Short mmCIF file of C-alpha atoms and ligand atoms in Angstrom, two decimals:
data_model
loop_
_atom_site.label_atom_id
_atom_site.label_comp_id
_atom_site.label_asym_id
_atom_site.label_seq_id
_atom_site.Cartn_x
_atom_site.Cartn_y
_atom_site.Cartn_z
CA MET Q 30 94.25 123.65 84.02
CA ALA Q 31 96.64 126.89 85.31
CA VAL Q 32 99.53 126.62 88.24
CA ASN Q 33 98.20 129.27 90.92
CA ASP Q 34 94.59 125.47 90.25
CA TYR Q 35 96.92 124.91 93.76
CA PRO Q 36 96.67 126.73 96.45
CA GLU Q 37 96.37 124.34 99.12
CA LEU Q 38 99.66 122.35 97.76
CA PRO Q 39 102.27 124.93 99.42
CA GLN Q 40 100.58 124.22 103.27
CA ARG Q 41 100.58 120.31 102.14
CA LEU Q 42 104.01 120.15 101.37
CA ALA Q 43 105.31 122.41 104.56
CA ASP Q 44 102.87 119.67 106.80
CA VAL Q 45 104.32 117.11 104.53
CA ARG Q 46 108.05 118.69 105.22
CA GLY Q 47 106.83 119.01 109.13
CA ARG Q 48 105.46 114.84 109.24
CA ILE Q 49 108.87 114.29 108.03
CA ALA Q 50 110.89 116.84 110.60
CA ASP Q 51 108.59 115.17 113.34
CA ALA Q 52 109.13 111.54 113.32
CA CYS Q 53 113.48 112.61 112.21
CA ALA Q 54 113.10 113.96 115.82
CA ARG Q 55 111.81 110.87 116.66
CA ALA Q 56 113.74 108.69 115.60
CA GLY Q 57 117.54 110.92 116.19
CA ARG Q 58 118.11 111.55 112.61
CA PRO Q 59 119.26 114.30 111.31
CA VAL Q 60 116.28 116.08 109.26
CA ASP Q 61 118.45 116.27 106.11
CA GLY Q 62 119.18 112.59 106.00
CA VAL Q 63 115.85 111.95 104.57
CA ARG Q 64 114.64 112.88 101.16
CA LEU Q 65 111.21 114.40 100.02
CA VAL Q 66 110.47 112.86 96.31
CA ALA Q 67 107.39 113.63 95.39
CA ILE Q 68 105.63 111.76 93.34
CA SER Q 69 103.29 113.54 90.57
CA LYS Q 70 101.85 111.36 89.00
CA ARG Q 71 98.54 111.76 86.83
CA HIS Q 72 98.69 114.95 87.68
CA PRO Q 73 98.99 117.86 85.44
CA VAL Q 74 102.39 119.65 84.92
CA GLU Q 75 100.83 122.37 86.70
CA ALA Q 76 100.90 120.64 89.74
CA ILE Q 77 104.25 119.60 88.81
CA MET Q 78 105.19 122.97 88.35
CA ALA Q 79 103.20 125.21 92.48
CA ALA Q 80 105.28 122.28 93.95
CA HIS Q 81 108.18 123.83 92.33
CA ALA Q 82 107.57 127.17 93.76
CA ALA Q 83 107.10 125.86 96.53
CA GLY Q 84 110.62 124.79 97.12
CA GLN Q 85 110.49 121.05 95.85
CA ARG Q 86 112.79 119.88 94.37
CA ASP Q 87 112.63 115.65 93.20
CA PHE Q 88 109.33 114.17 91.43
CA GLY Q 89 108.44 110.88 90.31
CA GLU Q 90 106.74 109.23 87.86
CA ASN Q 91 105.85 106.62 87.06
CA TYR Q 92 104.89 105.74 83.38
CA VAL Q 93 107.44 106.27 80.95
CA GLN Q 94 106.17 107.89 78.15
CA GLU Q 95 103.99 110.70 80.58
CA MET Q 96 107.32 111.49 82.56
CA ARG Q 97 108.37 112.07 78.86
CA ASP Q 98 105.59 114.28 78.06
CA LYS Q 99 105.91 116.05 81.37
CA LEU Q 100 109.61 117.24 81.00
CA SER Q 101 109.50 118.02 77.84
CA SER Q 102 106.20 120.58 77.89
CA LEU Q 103 108.22 121.59 81.15
CA ASP Q 104 110.43 124.48 80.91
CA GLU Q 105 114.37 124.18 82.39
CA LEU Q 106 113.11 124.56 86.40
CA GLU Q 107 116.15 124.81 89.00
CA GLY Q 108 117.75 121.92 90.90
CA MET Q 109 114.72 120.05 89.89
CA ALA Q 110 115.27 116.00 89.36
CA MET Q 111 112.96 113.27 88.31
CA ARG Q 112 113.05 110.10 89.15
CA PHE Q 113 111.40 107.09 87.27
CA VAL Q 114 109.92 104.91 89.69
CA GLY Q 115 106.75 102.58 87.70
CA ARG Q 116 107.86 99.23 85.79
CA LEU Q 117 110.04 99.97 83.65
CA GLN Q 118 109.75 97.61 80.04
CA ARG Q 119 112.98 96.61 77.94
CA ASN Q 120 111.80 98.42 75.08
CA LYS Q 121 111.88 101.77 76.81
CA VAL Q 122 114.42 101.22 78.83
CA GLY Q 123 116.39 103.63 76.11
CA ASP Q 124 113.63 105.91 76.40
CA VAL Q 125 114.90 106.83 80.36
CA VAL Q 126 117.84 107.36 79.76
CA GLY Q 127 117.42 108.86 77.45
CA CYS Q 128 115.55 111.55 80.03
CA GLY Q 129 118.31 112.05 82.35
CA CYS Q 130 116.03 111.03 85.43
CA SER Q 131 117.39 108.19 87.94
CA VAL Q 132 116.03 104.76 87.51
CA ASP Q 133 114.32 102.67 91.40
CA THR Q 134 112.53 100.03 90.51
CA VAL Q 135 115.60 97.93 88.43
CA ASP Q 136 114.71 94.97 89.59
CA SER Q 137 116.81 92.20 86.83
CA GLU Q 138 119.37 91.18 85.48
CA ARG Q 139 118.26 91.73 82.37
CA LEU Q 140 116.31 95.11 82.78
CA ALA Q 141 119.58 95.93 84.40
CA ARG Q 142 122.57 94.88 81.45
CA ALA Q 143 119.90 96.21 78.81
CA LEU Q 144 119.77 99.93 80.63
CA SER Q 145 124.15 99.44 81.48
CA ARG Q 146 124.44 99.16 77.43
CA ARG Q 147 122.06 101.59 76.75
CA ALA Q 148 123.65 103.93 78.93
CA ALA Q 149 127.31 103.35 78.31
CA THR Q 150 126.54 103.64 74.62
CA ALA Q 151 124.63 106.90 74.50
CA GLY Q 152 128.32 107.72 77.79
CA VAL Q 153 126.29 108.85 80.65
CA VAL Q 154 125.96 107.38 84.07
CA VAL Q 155 121.91 106.24 85.12
CA ASP Q 156 121.67 106.30 89.32
CA VAL Q 157 119.83 102.82 89.96
CA LEU Q 158 118.35 101.63 93.25
CA LEU Q 159 117.36 97.91 93.09
CA GLN Q 160 114.12 97.04 93.79
CA VAL Q 161 113.07 94.45 96.70
CA ASN Q 162 109.23 92.08 96.46
CA ILE Q 163 109.71 92.41 100.00
CA GLY Q 164 106.35 90.72 100.65
CA HIS Q 165 107.46 88.28 98.10
CA GLU Q 166 104.41 89.45 96.41
CA PRO Q 167 103.99 86.47 93.51
CA GLN Q 168 102.00 89.91 90.95
CA LYS Q 169 104.45 92.59 92.47
CA ALA Q 170 107.82 93.79 90.02
CA GLY Q 171 111.05 93.54 93.00
CA VAL Q 172 113.77 90.83 92.85
CA MET Q 173 112.74 88.48 96.35
CA PRO Q 174 115.11 89.85 99.72
CA ASP Q 175 117.66 86.28 99.31
CA GLU Q 176 118.66 86.95 95.72
CA VAL Q 177 119.26 91.45 95.91
CA GLY Q 178 123.03 90.03 97.06
CA GLY Q 179 123.39 88.96 94.44
CA LEU Q 180 122.06 91.82 91.60
CA VAL Q 181 123.32 94.73 94.01
CA GLU Q 182 126.95 92.09 92.64
CA LEU Q 183 126.18 92.01 89.33
CA VAL Q 184 125.13 95.60 88.74
CA SER Q 185 128.89 96.98 90.85
CA THR Q 186 130.14 95.81 87.72
CA LEU Q 187 127.75 97.09 84.84
CA PRO Q 188 129.63 100.51 83.08
CA GLY Q 189 126.93 103.26 82.90
CA LEU Q 190 124.84 103.31 86.74
CA ARG Q 191 125.62 103.89 89.22
CA LEU Q 192 124.02 101.70 92.42
CA GLY Q 193 122.83 103.81 95.41
CA GLY Q 194 120.36 101.42 97.41
CA LEU Q 195 117.79 99.61 98.06
CA MET Q 196 113.59 100.65 97.25
CA ALA Q 197 110.77 98.62 97.98
CA ILE Q 198 106.42 98.63 98.02
CA PRO Q 199 105.81 96.40 100.83
CA PRO Q 200 102.08 94.64 100.54
CA ALA Q 201 99.31 97.51 100.93
CA THR Q 202 97.18 94.42 103.23
CA ASP Q 203 100.49 95.03 105.08
CA THR Q 204 100.05 97.45 108.72
CA GLY Q 205 101.31 98.21 111.77
CA GLY Q 206 103.28 95.32 112.61
CA ALA Q 207 103.31 93.78 109.85
CA ALA Q 208 104.52 96.57 108.09
CA ARG Q 209 106.70 96.93 110.74
CA ALA Q 210 108.49 93.76 109.83
CA ASP Q 211 108.65 95.02 105.69
CA PHE Q 212 110.31 98.16 106.60
CA GLU Q 213 112.86 96.66 109.87
CA ARG Q 214 113.71 93.64 106.53
CA MET Q 215 114.66 96.94 104.02
CA HIS Q 216 116.47 98.09 106.76
CA ARG Q 217 118.07 95.11 107.44
CA LEU Q 218 119.17 94.15 103.45
CA VAL Q 219 120.34 97.77 102.23
CA ALA Q 220 122.91 97.56 106.60
CA ASP Q 221 123.75 94.96 105.36
CA LEU Q 222 125.34 94.87 101.74
CA GLY Q 223 127.00 98.06 102.72
CA LEU Q 224 124.28 100.71 100.89
CA ALA Q 225 123.20 103.95 101.67
CA GLU Q 226 119.86 105.02 100.22
CA LEU Q 227 116.47 103.18 101.21
CA SER Q 228 113.52 104.42 99.53
CA MET Q 229 110.58 103.11 101.41
CA GLY Q 230 106.98 105.01 102.60
CA MET Q 231 104.21 106.71 101.16
CA SER Q 232 101.90 109.28 102.28
CA ALA Q 233 99.99 106.88 105.50
CA ASP Q 234 102.89 105.38 106.28
CA LEU Q 235 105.46 108.08 106.43
CA GLU Q 236 106.04 108.18 109.63
CA LEU Q 237 106.89 104.70 109.84
CA ALA Q 238 109.57 104.57 107.57
CA VAL Q 239 111.21 106.77 108.01
CA GLU Q 240 111.37 105.40 111.85
CA LEU Q 241 112.91 102.49 109.93
CA GLY Q 242 116.16 103.91 108.51
CA ALA Q 243 114.65 105.67 104.79
CA THR Q 244 115.95 107.90 103.31
CA MET Q 245 113.89 108.71 100.96
CA VAL Q 246 110.62 108.57 100.99
CA ARG Q 247 107.88 108.17 98.37
CA ILE Q 248 104.70 111.48 98.37
CA GLY Q 249 102.73 111.32 96.23
CA THR Q 250 97.99 111.62 97.41
CA ALA Q 251 98.71 114.07 100.93
CA ILE Q 252 101.07 116.74 98.18
CA PHE Q 253 98.84 115.88 95.25
CA GLY Q 254 95.59 115.53 96.82
CA PRO Q 255 93.55 112.33 94.98
CA ARG Q 256 95.19 111.79 91.90
CA PRO Q 257 92.73 112.48 88.46
CA ASP Q 258 91.01 109.78 86.70
C1 PLP U 15 102.56 106.31 94.00
C2 PLP U 15 103.31 105.45 93.60
C3 PLP U 15 103.08 106.37 95.20
C4 PLP U 15 102.73 107.02 96.57
O1 PLP U 15 100.96 107.28 96.41
P1 PLP U 15 100.92 107.85 97.76
O2 PLP U 15 100.22 106.76 99.16
O3 PLP U 15 100.66 109.01 96.65
O4 PLP U 15 101.12 108.60 98.80
C5 PLP U 15 105.21 106.29 95.59
N1 PLP U 15 105.77 105.18 95.76
C6 PLP U 15 105.03 104.96 94.27
C7 PLP U 15 106.21 103.26 93.54
C8 PLP U 15 103.96 105.48 93.52
O5 PLP U 15 103.56 104.63 92.59
#
């Protein structure tokens, strides 16, 4: 794979930016209030380089080792910021702290404390979001909605962590009115807790997420195409 193996990427990226701008206009929101995070998981580094060349700066990965491998093989890309959006095991906490990425998937006191200890030891501050299990799905990561308040309070006191807000991946089966209800509940949580950032919305539902207050949307397929196996 080479950077120029992605001839369609600039147009795809422009299309996604257009969708975000249209959704912002409809919602009466400023377009710079929504950050586009390009989820590059399972795509090669050349895809990241192509997106960066097309002006994209925020990226997300959801496997620790893959993220580390990519970051180490990418030359310094100007202004690039990486977010970890996958499930984080506590024994990998040191690896993500070493990456200089933010972590959008903190969902337990134990994980928060482990991350805090590592960050404090390394003398760095890690930007975090708390992942909320908005659909109450037993198999899914995320703190339950009625426990978010407690976790926010704790994380706010921990050294080495800077809490920005909340993140959610609603149930894939929630479409239409159910998806709207999930996003509305997330928006209410963020507002009630006095937080700023709300990461929600993917390729298929970014318009609804923007309408309902997302400050970050996480887009993979619509930018990079289908993920290679
Ligand atoms: C893969 C992934 C996305 C992107 O999904 P698409 O449907 O490809 O846009 C967003 N968020 C998370 C957490 C992901 O793992």
